[in-house]
Short mmCIF file of C-alpha atoms and ligand atoms in Angstrom, two decimals:
data_model
loop_
_atom_site.label_atom_id
_atom_site.label_comp_id
_atom_site.label_asym_id
_atom_site.label_seq_id
_atom_site.Cartn_x
_atom_site.Cartn_y
_atom_site.Cartn_z
CA MET K 1 60.92 282.18 233.75
CA ILE K 2 57.76 280.35 232.67
CA SER K 3 55.36 282.59 230.72
CA ALA K 4 51.73 283.28 231.57
CA ASP K 5 50.70 281.46 228.38
CA ALA K 6 52.73 278.36 229.27
CA ALA K 7 51.21 278.40 232.78
CA ARG K 8 47.68 278.59 231.34
CA ASP K 9 48.52 275.67 229.05
CA PHE K 10 49.81 273.50 231.94
CA GLN K 11 48.19 270.06 232.41
CA LEU K 12 49.02 267.42 235.02
CA THR K 13 48.31 264.71 232.45
CA ARG K 14 51.00 265.97 230.05
CA VAL K 15 53.66 267.75 232.06
CA PRO K 16 56.87 268.82 230.30
CA PRO K 17 59.83 266.49 231.10
CA GLU K 18 61.63 269.22 233.07
CA PHE K 19 58.62 269.39 235.44
CA LEU K 20 59.55 265.97 236.82
CA ASP K 21 63.02 267.20 237.77
CA ASP K 22 61.86 270.52 239.14
CA PRO K 23 58.14 271.36 239.33
CA TYR K 24 58.64 274.49 241.45
CA PRO K 25 59.11 277.06 238.60
CA TRP K 26 55.82 275.77 237.15
CA TYR K 27 54.09 276.10 240.48
CA ALA K 28 55.45 279.68 240.76
CA ALA K 29 54.07 280.57 237.33
CA LEU K 30 50.67 279.08 238.20
CA ARG K 31 50.52 280.93 241.54
CA ARG K 32 51.23 284.15 239.71
CA HIS K 33 49.21 283.83 236.52
CA ASP K 34 46.49 281.28 237.15
CA PRO K 35 46.25 280.23 240.82
CA VAL K 36 42.95 278.35 240.37
CA HIS K 37 43.95 276.62 237.17
CA GLU K 38 41.45 274.61 235.12
CA LEU K 39 42.46 271.03 234.33
CA ASP K 40 41.46 268.91 231.33
CA GLY K 41 38.54 266.68 232.16
CA GLY K 42 37.16 269.17 234.71
CA GLY K 43 38.44 270.31 238.05
CA VAL K 44 41.01 272.84 239.15
CA PHE K 45 44.59 272.89 240.45
CA LEU K 46 45.20 275.17 243.45
CA ALA K 47 48.63 276.77 243.59
CA ARG K 48 48.26 279.19 246.53
CA TYR K 49 48.75 278.39 250.21
CA GLU K 50 45.70 280.33 251.36
CA ASP K 51 43.40 278.46 248.94
CA ALA K 52 44.88 275.09 249.93
CA ILE K 53 44.21 275.80 253.61
CA ALA K 54 40.66 276.99 252.87
CA VAL K 55 39.84 273.69 251.14
CA TYR K 56 41.56 271.48 253.73
CA ARG K 57 39.54 273.19 256.47
CA SER K 58 36.23 273.39 254.63
CA PRO K 59 33.37 271.17 255.86
CA HIS K 60 32.20 271.16 252.23
CA ALA K 61 35.24 269.42 250.71
CA SER K 62 34.68 265.67 250.46
CA SER K 63 37.44 263.06 250.34
CA ASP K 64 35.15 260.39 248.87
CA LYS K 65 36.68 259.38 245.53
CA LYS K 66 34.17 256.87 244.16
CA ALA K 67 32.93 259.10 241.35
CA GLU K 68 36.45 260.02 240.31
CA PHE K 69 38.05 256.58 240.50
CA ARG K 70 35.30 254.54 238.81
CA PRO K 71 36.06 255.64 235.24
CA LYS K 72 39.83 255.55 235.87
CA LEU K 73 40.10 252.23 237.70
CA GLY K 74 36.93 250.38 236.61
CA ASP K 75 35.51 247.60 238.78
CA SER K 76 38.91 246.39 239.95
CA PRO K 77 40.92 245.48 243.05
CA LEU K 78 42.58 248.92 242.87
CA TYR K 79 39.15 250.59 242.86
CA GLU K 80 38.06 248.56 245.86
CA HIS K 81 41.24 249.40 247.72
CA HIS K 82 41.36 253.13 247.10
CA THR K 83 37.64 253.65 247.76
CA THR K 84 37.69 251.69 251.03
CA SER K 85 40.77 253.15 252.74
CA LEU K 86 40.12 255.86 255.33
CA VAL K 87 41.96 258.56 253.44
CA PHE K 88 39.44 258.51 250.59
CA ASN K 89 36.33 258.33 252.76
CA ASP K 90 34.21 260.78 254.71
CA PRO K 91 32.55 260.08 258.06
CA PRO K 92 31.35 257.71 259.41
CA LEU K 93 33.93 255.18 258.09
CA HIS K 94 36.72 257.76 258.21
CA THR K 95 36.09 258.77 261.83
CA ARG K 96 35.80 255.19 263.05
CA VAL K 97 39.04 253.97 261.45
CA ARG K 98 41.02 257.11 262.25
CA ARG K 99 40.27 256.89 265.97
CA VAL K 100 41.37 253.26 266.10
CA ILE K 101 44.71 253.98 264.39
CA MET K 102 45.43 257.22 266.29
CA GLY K 103 45.65 255.43 269.63
CA ALA K 104 48.62 253.36 268.42
CA VAL K 105 50.70 256.28 267.11
CA ASN K 106 50.47 258.74 270.01
CA GLN K 107 53.58 260.27 271.60
CA LYS K 108 53.91 257.47 274.15
CA ALA K 109 53.82 254.82 271.41
CA ILE K 110 56.33 256.77 269.32
CA ALA K 111 58.72 257.07 272.27
CA ARG K 112 58.56 253.26 272.60
CA MET K 113 59.54 252.87 268.92
CA GLU K 114 62.59 255.15 269.13
CA PRO K 115 65.29 252.85 270.58
CA ASN K 116 64.52 250.22 267.96
CA VAL K 117 64.77 252.78 265.13
CA ALA K 118 68.09 254.05 266.52
CA ARG K 119 69.45 250.49 266.67
CA LEU K 120 68.40 249.79 263.10
CA VAL K 121 69.89 253.07 261.82
CA ASP K 122 73.21 252.24 263.47
CA VAL K 123 73.27 248.81 261.82
CA LEU K 124 72.52 250.39 258.42
CA LEU K 125 75.25 253.01 258.95
CA ALA K 126 77.77 250.33 259.87
CA GLU K 127 76.94 248.47 256.65
CA MET K 128 77.30 251.69 254.66
CA ALA K 129 80.67 252.38 256.29
CA GLU K 130 81.87 248.99 255.15
CA LYS K 131 80.62 249.33 251.57
CA ARG K 132 81.62 253.01 251.16
CA GLU K 133 79.39 253.29 248.08
CA VAL K 134 75.64 252.66 248.32
CA ASN K 135 72.26 253.44 246.78
CA PHE K 136 71.06 255.60 249.66
CA ILE K 137 67.40 254.86 248.86
CA ASP K 138 67.49 251.06 248.93
CA GLU K 139 70.20 250.64 251.49
CA PHE K 140 69.16 253.31 254.00
CA ALA K 141 66.08 255.48 253.39
CA ALA K 142 63.64 252.65 252.56
CA GLN K 143 64.85 250.31 255.29
CA ILE K 144 63.73 252.52 258.17
CA PRO K 145 59.99 252.86 257.36
CA ILE K 146 59.76 249.18 256.40
CA GLU K 147 60.90 248.35 259.91
CA VAL K 148 58.63 250.89 261.61
CA ILE K 149 55.43 250.07 259.75
CA GLY K 150 56.23 246.36 259.75
CA ASN K 151 56.45 246.56 263.57
CA LEU K 152 53.31 248.67 263.86
CA LEU K 153 51.30 245.87 262.22
CA ASP K 154 53.62 243.22 263.65
CA ILE K 155 54.37 241.61 260.29
CA PRO K 156 57.00 238.87 260.67
CA ARG K 157 60.38 240.15 259.38
CA ALA K 158 60.82 237.27 256.94
CA GLU K 159 57.56 238.26 255.23
CA ARG K 160 58.35 241.95 254.68
CA SER K 161 60.27 241.82 251.40
CA PRO K 162 57.30 242.15 248.98
CA LEU K 163 55.80 245.08 250.91
CA ARG K 164 57.70 247.89 249.23
CA GLY K 165 56.99 246.66 245.68
CA TRP K 166 53.27 246.26 246.45
CA SER K 167 53.20 249.70 248.00
CA VAL K 168 54.80 251.45 244.99
CA ALA K 169 52.51 249.62 242.52
CA ILE K 170 49.33 250.44 244.48
CA LEU K 171 50.16 254.12 244.99
CA SER K 172 51.09 254.48 241.31
CA GLY K 173 47.40 253.83 240.61
CA LEU K 174 46.79 257.37 241.90
CA GLU K 175 48.95 259.15 239.32
CA PRO K 176 47.10 261.69 237.11
CA LYS K 177 48.01 259.66 234.00
CA LEU K 178 47.82 255.86 234.12
CA THR K 179 49.24 253.36 231.63
CA PRO K 180 47.71 249.86 231.21
CA GLN K 181 50.94 248.46 232.73
CA MET K 182 50.52 250.63 235.84
CA LEU K 183 46.91 249.48 236.21
CA GLU K 184 47.83 245.86 235.77
CA ALA K 185 50.70 246.04 238.28
CA GLY K 186 48.51 247.92 240.80
CA ASN K 187 45.66 245.41 240.55
CA ARG K 188 48.02 242.47 240.90
CA ALA K 189 49.62 244.07 243.97
CA VAL K 190 46.24 244.61 245.71
CA THR K 191 45.19 241.01 245.01
CA GLU K 192 48.46 239.55 246.32
CA PHE K 193 48.45 241.85 249.33
CA VAL K 194 44.87 240.87 250.28
CA GLU K 195 45.74 237.17 249.94
CA TYR K 196 48.68 237.73 252.26
CA LEU K 197 46.57 239.66 254.78
CA LYS K 198 43.86 236.98 254.92
CA VAL K 199 46.41 234.62 256.44
CA LEU K 200 47.96 237.25 258.72
CA VAL K 201 44.57 238.42 260.03
CA ALA K 202 43.38 234.86 260.65
CA GLU K 203 46.53 234.20 262.70
CA ARG K 204 46.13 237.45 264.64
CA ARG K 205 42.51 236.63 265.43
CA ARG K 206 43.68 233.33 266.90
CA GLN K 207 46.49 235.02 268.79
CA PRO K 208 45.80 238.73 269.37
CA GLY K 209 48.69 241.14 269.99
CA ASP K 210 48.92 244.02 272.48
CA TYR K 211 45.93 246.35 271.89
CA GLU K 212 48.05 249.36 272.95
CA SER K 213 50.78 248.97 270.36
CA ASP K 214 49.62 246.52 267.67
CA VAL K 215 47.57 248.37 265.05
CA LEU K 216 46.36 245.17 263.40
CA THR K 217 44.91 243.90 266.68
CA ARG K 218 43.29 247.32 267.18
CA LEU K 219 41.78 247.25 263.71
CA ILE K 220 40.48 243.70 264.22
CA GLN K 221 38.96 244.42 267.62
CA GLY K 222 37.77 247.95 266.77
CA GLU K 223 36.90 250.45 269.47
CA LYS K 224 35.85 248.93 272.76
CA ASP K 225 32.12 249.62 272.35
CA GLY K 226 32.19 250.58 268.71
CA GLU K 227 31.23 248.93 265.47
CA LYS K 228 33.72 246.43 264.04
CA LEU K 229 35.29 246.84 260.59
CA SER K 230 34.15 244.40 257.93
CA GLU K 231 36.75 241.97 256.63
CA LYS K 232 37.14 243.98 253.43
CA GLU K 233 37.49 247.27 255.34
CA LEU K 234 40.08 245.70 257.59
CA TYR K 235 42.34 244.51 254.74
CA HIS K 236 42.24 247.83 252.95
CA GLN K 237 43.09 249.91 256.04
CA CYS K 238 46.14 247.66 256.58
CA ILE K 239 47.24 248.07 252.99
CA PHE K 240 46.76 251.82 253.18
CA LEU K 241 48.70 252.11 256.41
CA LEU K 242 51.63 250.19 255.00
CA ASN K 243 51.62 252.30 251.85
CA ALA K 244 51.11 255.61 253.63
CA GLY K 245 54.05 255.11 255.90
CA HIS K 246 56.51 253.46 253.50
CA GLU K 247 57.24 255.42 250.42
CA THR K 248 56.48 258.79 251.94
CA THR K 249 59.04 258.44 254.71
CA THR K 250 61.59 256.89 252.33
CA ASN K 251 61.22 259.97 250.17
CA LEU K 252 61.41 262.38 253.09
CA ILE K 253 64.85 260.94 253.85
CA GLY K 254 65.95 260.76 250.18
CA ASN K 255 64.68 264.20 249.16
CA GLY K 256 66.02 265.66 252.39
CA LEU K 257 69.51 264.36 251.77
CA TRP K 258 69.39 265.64 248.18
CA ALA K 259 68.45 269.11 249.46
CA LEU K 260 71.38 269.04 251.90
CA LEU K 261 73.85 267.95 249.20
CA ASN K 262 72.66 270.78 246.96
CA ASN K 263 72.94 273.32 249.76
CA PRO K 264 76.38 272.63 251.27
CA GLU K 265 76.32 275.71 253.51
CA GLU K 266 73.07 274.47 255.10
CA LEU K 267 74.58 270.99 255.48
CA ALA K 268 77.60 272.54 257.23
CA ARG K 269 75.28 274.54 259.47
CA LEU K 270 73.37 271.41 260.45
CA ARG K 271 76.58 269.55 261.19
CA ALA K 272 77.73 272.42 263.40
CA GLU K 273 74.38 272.64 265.17
CA PRO K 274 72.65 269.21 265.37
CA ALA K 275 69.91 270.76 267.54
CA LEU K 276 68.59 272.14 264.25
CA VAL K 277 67.72 268.64 262.95
CA PRO K 278 63.99 268.87 263.89
CA SER K 279 63.58 272.20 262.08
CA ALA K 280 65.68 270.88 259.16
CA ILE K 281 63.18 267.98 258.85
CA GLU K 282 60.30 270.47 258.65
CA GLU K 283 62.19 272.38 255.97
CA MET K 284 62.84 269.17 253.99
CA LEU K 285 59.09 268.49 254.10
CA ARG K 286 58.28 272.00 252.93
CA TYR K 287 61.03 272.40 250.35
CA ASP K 288 60.61 269.12 248.47
CA GLY K 289 57.90 267.04 250.10
CA PRO K 290 57.08 263.37 249.34
CA ILE K 291 53.42 264.06 248.51
CA GLN K 292 52.75 266.82 246.02
CA LEU K 293 48.99 266.55 245.43
CA ASN K 294 45.80 265.94 247.43
CA ASN K 295 42.22 265.93 246.14
CA ARG K 296 38.79 266.98 247.36
CA ARG K 297 35.34 267.35 245.78
CA LEU K 298 33.19 270.37 246.66
CA THR K 299 29.82 269.60 248.25
CA ALA K 300 28.89 273.32 248.31
CA PRO K 301 29.96 276.23 246.07
CA MET K 302 33.22 277.93 247.06
CA THR K 303 35.14 280.98 245.85
CA LEU K 304 38.93 280.74 245.75
CA SER K 305 41.27 283.55 244.65
CA GLY K 306 38.18 285.30 243.24
CA LYS K 307 37.04 282.34 241.13
CA ALA K 308 33.58 280.91 241.86
CA LEU K 309 33.55 277.09 241.85
CA PRO K 310 30.29 275.13 241.69
CA VAL K 311 29.22 272.10 243.73
CA GLY K 312 30.92 268.95 242.43
CA THR K 313 34.19 270.66 241.41
CA LEU K 314 37.13 268.29 241.74
CA ILE K 315 39.96 270.12 243.50
CA THR K 316 43.63 269.20 243.20
CA ILE K 317 45.53 270.85 246.04
CA GLY K 318 49.11 271.61 244.98
CA ILE K 319 50.96 270.80 248.20
CA GLY K 320 54.40 271.63 246.76
CA ALA K 321 52.98 274.80 245.20
CA ALA K 322 51.41 275.93 248.50
CA ASN K 323 54.65 275.15 250.34
CA HIS K 324 56.56 277.52 248.04
CA ASP K 325 54.07 280.40 248.25
CA PRO K 326 56.02 283.61 249.03
CA ASP K 327 52.94 285.07 250.77
CA GLN K 328 53.42 282.42 253.47
CA PHE K 329 57.15 281.55 253.24
CA PRO K 330 59.59 284.44 252.73
CA ASP K 331 62.23 283.57 250.10
CA PRO K 332 60.50 280.22 249.43
CA GLU K 333 63.09 278.79 247.04
CA ARG K 334 65.77 279.06 249.73
CA PHE K 335 66.42 275.87 251.73
CA ASP K 336 66.84 277.12 255.31
CA VAL K 337 67.35 274.46 257.98
CA ALA K 338 66.36 276.96 260.69
CA ARG K 339 63.23 278.35 258.98
CA LYS K 340 60.67 279.61 261.52
CA PRO K 341 57.74 279.76 261.36
CA ASN K 342 57.29 276.88 258.93
CA ARG K 343 53.60 276.03 258.69
CA HIS K 344 53.95 273.76 255.66
CA VAL K 345 51.17 271.47 254.45
CA ALA K 346 53.35 268.46 253.59
CA PHE K 347 51.14 266.39 255.94
CA GLY K 348 47.89 267.99 254.74
CA GLN K 349 45.58 269.81 257.18
CA GLY K 350 42.16 269.45 258.76
CA ASP K 351 40.21 266.22 259.37
CA HIS K 352 42.51 264.02 257.25
CA VAL K 353 45.83 265.47 258.42
CA CYS K 354 48.46 262.72 258.41
CA VAL K 355 47.98 260.29 261.29
CA GLY K 356 51.63 259.25 261.13
CA MET K 357 53.29 262.67 260.98
CA ASN K 358 55.05 262.34 264.30
CA VAL K 359 56.19 258.83 263.43
CA ALA K 360 57.72 260.18 260.20
CA ARG K 361 59.31 263.11 262.05
CA MET K 362 60.86 260.73 264.59
CA GLU K 363 62.26 258.51 261.81
CA GLY K 364 63.71 261.55 260.01
CA ARG K 365 65.22 262.98 263.16
CA ILE K 366 66.97 259.76 264.15
CA ALA K 367 68.12 259.04 260.58
CA PHE K 368 69.71 262.44 259.95
CA THR K 369 71.15 262.94 263.44
CA ARG K 370 73.02 259.65 263.29
CA LEU K 371 73.93 259.80 259.60
CA LEU K 372 75.61 263.21 259.95
CA ALA K 373 77.35 262.24 263.18
CA ARG K 374 78.71 259.06 261.63
CA PHE K 375 80.05 260.38 258.29
CA PRO K 376 81.98 263.65 258.02
CA ARG K 377 81.98 263.15 254.25
CA ILE K 378 78.87 262.38 252.21
CA GLU K 379 78.99 262.91 248.46
CA LEU K 380 77.30 261.86 245.28
CA ALA K 381 78.87 258.79 243.62
CA GLY K 382 76.91 258.77 240.33
CA GLU K 383 73.80 260.06 238.56
CA PRO K 384 70.72 260.10 240.79
CA GLU K 385 67.61 258.60 239.20
CA ARG K 386 64.27 260.20 239.96
CA ASP K 387 61.10 258.24 240.38
CA ARG K 388 59.31 260.06 237.58
CA ARG K 389 55.89 260.54 239.09
CA ILE K 390 53.85 263.63 239.90
CA ARG K 391 51.82 262.87 243.02
CA PHE K 392 54.67 261.17 244.84
CA ARG K 393 58.09 262.74 244.63
CA GLY K 394 61.31 260.91 245.32
CA PHE K 395 64.31 259.01 243.96
CA ARG K 396 64.79 255.46 242.79
CA LYS K 397 68.53 255.77 243.06
CA LEU K 398 70.72 258.15 245.00
CA PRO K 399 74.27 256.78 244.70
CA LEU K 400 76.43 257.99 247.57
CA ARG K 401 80.02 257.71 248.71
CA VAL K 402 80.47 258.05 252.47
CA GLY K 403 83.48 258.23 254.72
C1 HEM E 1 57.05 262.06 255.48
C2 HEM E 1 56.15 261.12 255.54
C3 HEM E 1 54.68 261.33 255.31
C4 HEM E 1 54.04 262.28 254.55
C5 HEM E 1 54.65 263.41 253.72
C6 HEM E 1 52.61 262.03 254.68
C7 HEM E 1 51.63 262.81 254.10
C8 HEM E 1 50.28 262.65 254.28
C9 HEM E 1 49.25 263.52 253.75
C10 HEM E 1 49.49 264.74 252.86
C11 HEM E 1 48.04 263.05 254.16
C12 HEM E 1 46.68 263.69 253.91
C13 HEM E 1 45.90 263.10 252.77
C14 HEM E 1 44.63 263.87 252.48
O1 HEM E 1 44.25 264.78 253.22
O2 HEM E 1 43.95 263.56 251.47
C15 HEM E 1 48.31 261.85 254.94
C16 HEM E 1 47.34 261.05 255.52
C17 HEM E 1 47.62 259.90 256.22
N1 HEM E 1 48.86 259.43 256.60
FE1 HEM E 1 50.63 260.24 256.14
N2 HEM E 1 52.42 260.95 255.49
C18 HEM E 1 53.66 260.49 255.91
C19 HEM E 1 53.92 259.43 256.76
C20 HEM E 1 52.97 258.63 257.34
C21 HEM E 1 53.24 257.54 258.24
C22 HEM E 1 54.62 257.14 258.76
C23 HEM E 1 52.03 256.97 258.54
C24 HEM E 1 51.71 255.81 259.46
C25 HEM E 1 52.38 255.48 260.51
C26 HEM E 1 51.01 257.73 257.83
C27 HEM E 1 49.66 257.48 257.88
C28 HEM E 1 48.68 258.27 257.33
C29 HEM E 1 47.26 257.98 257.43
C30 HEM E 1 46.63 256.79 258.15
C31 HEM E 1 46.60 259.01 256.74
C32 HEM E 1 45.10 259.14 256.52
C33 HEM E 1 44.52 260.09 257.52
C34 HEM E 1 43.06 260.37 257.30
O3 HEM E 1 42.54 260.20 256.19
O4 HEM E 1 42.43 260.78 258.28
N3 HEM E 1 51.62 258.72 257.11
N4 HEM E 1 49.67 261.65 255.02
#
C-alpha cells in the first residue's frame, strides 16, 4: 500500500522504477490522498474519473500546446510537428482537419478494411505456427497497424519499414522527462519523415487516389468547398496520423495479450465464448491502455475535487488512473472480459476523442479472434521487456511460444 506521504511526493518527472512496471497502485494512492495532485513546474495531475470527464468535456480546456512545448522542444522540427498536428490544436485548424480525416474512417470504410486485415493476420499466424517462438510485438502486434495505416495513406509497401522507428522517436518527444538523445532522435525522425512526405505528396498530387478511402488525397484536396491545408500542415497531419495509429494499436494488442496471460481464467472464458472478444477489447483498453496521459490548459477557472484551479493551469489527465477509479468501475483491479458497463476513457472524450477508435477496435477484434482460434496453447517463452515510458505504455519484447 502506498502511503499518503509517498502519494503527495509523487512526480511524473521522477517516478520510482516500480511505477513503470505497474503504475496502478500509485494511481490508487493519488485518487485517495491527492486526486488533484500538484506537479513540479506547475500544473496538476488528475487521478479521478469524474474530474477527467469534466476536463475533457469543458469548453474551457485548450489543447493548444505552444506555450508548454516551446521551452521543452525549442525552435525545432519536433516543436513544429507537435504544435501543428490536429491533436494539439483548437478550432479552427482542429475542426477543419478532423472533418477531413473522419470521412475516411467511418463504419463503411472500416468494413472495407476488414478482409485485408483478416488476410494479413492469417499470414502472420501461419508464420508464427512455423517458428513456434516469436517476439509477439515485432512479429504480430506491430505488423497489423503498419498495414492498416499504411493503406489508409496508401504508402507503398516497400517504403513502410522506417515508419515504426520514426513514430516511436517522435512520440517519445512527448514524455514528461526528455533526454538530449530523445530530443535528437525525435528531431531527426521529423526531418526524415517530412523529406519522405514531400516526395509522396508530390506524387499524389500528380496522381490523386480515391477521395473516399485515401486519407492523403483527402488531406491534399481538403473539404470540397473548404480551405486547403498549407504544405506544412499537410505533412504534420500525415505524420500524426501514422503515429497515432501505429504504436497505440500495437500496444493494445501487446498489453491485451499480457493481461490475458496473467488472468488464465479470463483467457479460458474468452476461448470458450469468442463472442466476448469485443467486450474483452474494451476491458484491455480500460485495464492497461496504450495512452496513459492527456493534457489540457484551462482558459477559465475550474474547480475539481474541491480544488480551485486558475486560468492557465496545465492539466495532466491520468487516463489509466481514471480507468481504475472504483467510483466508476466496480472492482477496478479485476480484469473482466465481460465487464459492462465499461465507459473507459482510453480513447479520450469530447472534441478530440480518438478519430481512429473503431479502426483500432476492428484490428483488435480480428487479431484476438483469430489468434485464439488458431493456437490452443499460448505461453511466455522468456522475460518480457517493457517499453519504459510513462505517457505510452507497452512492451518492446513479449517472447511467446505458441502451439
Ligand atoms: C488502441 C489504439 C488507440 C488509442 C488507445 C488511441 C487513443 C487516443 C486518445 C486518448 C486520443 C485523444 C487525445 C487528446 O484528447 O488529447 C486520440 C486522438 C486521436 N487518435 Fe487515437 N488512439 C488509438 C488508435 C488510433 C488509430 C488507429 C488512429 C487512426 C486511424 C487514431 C487517430 C487519432 C487521431 C487523428 C486523433 C486526434 C483527434 C483530435 O484531436 O480530434 N488513433 N487517440
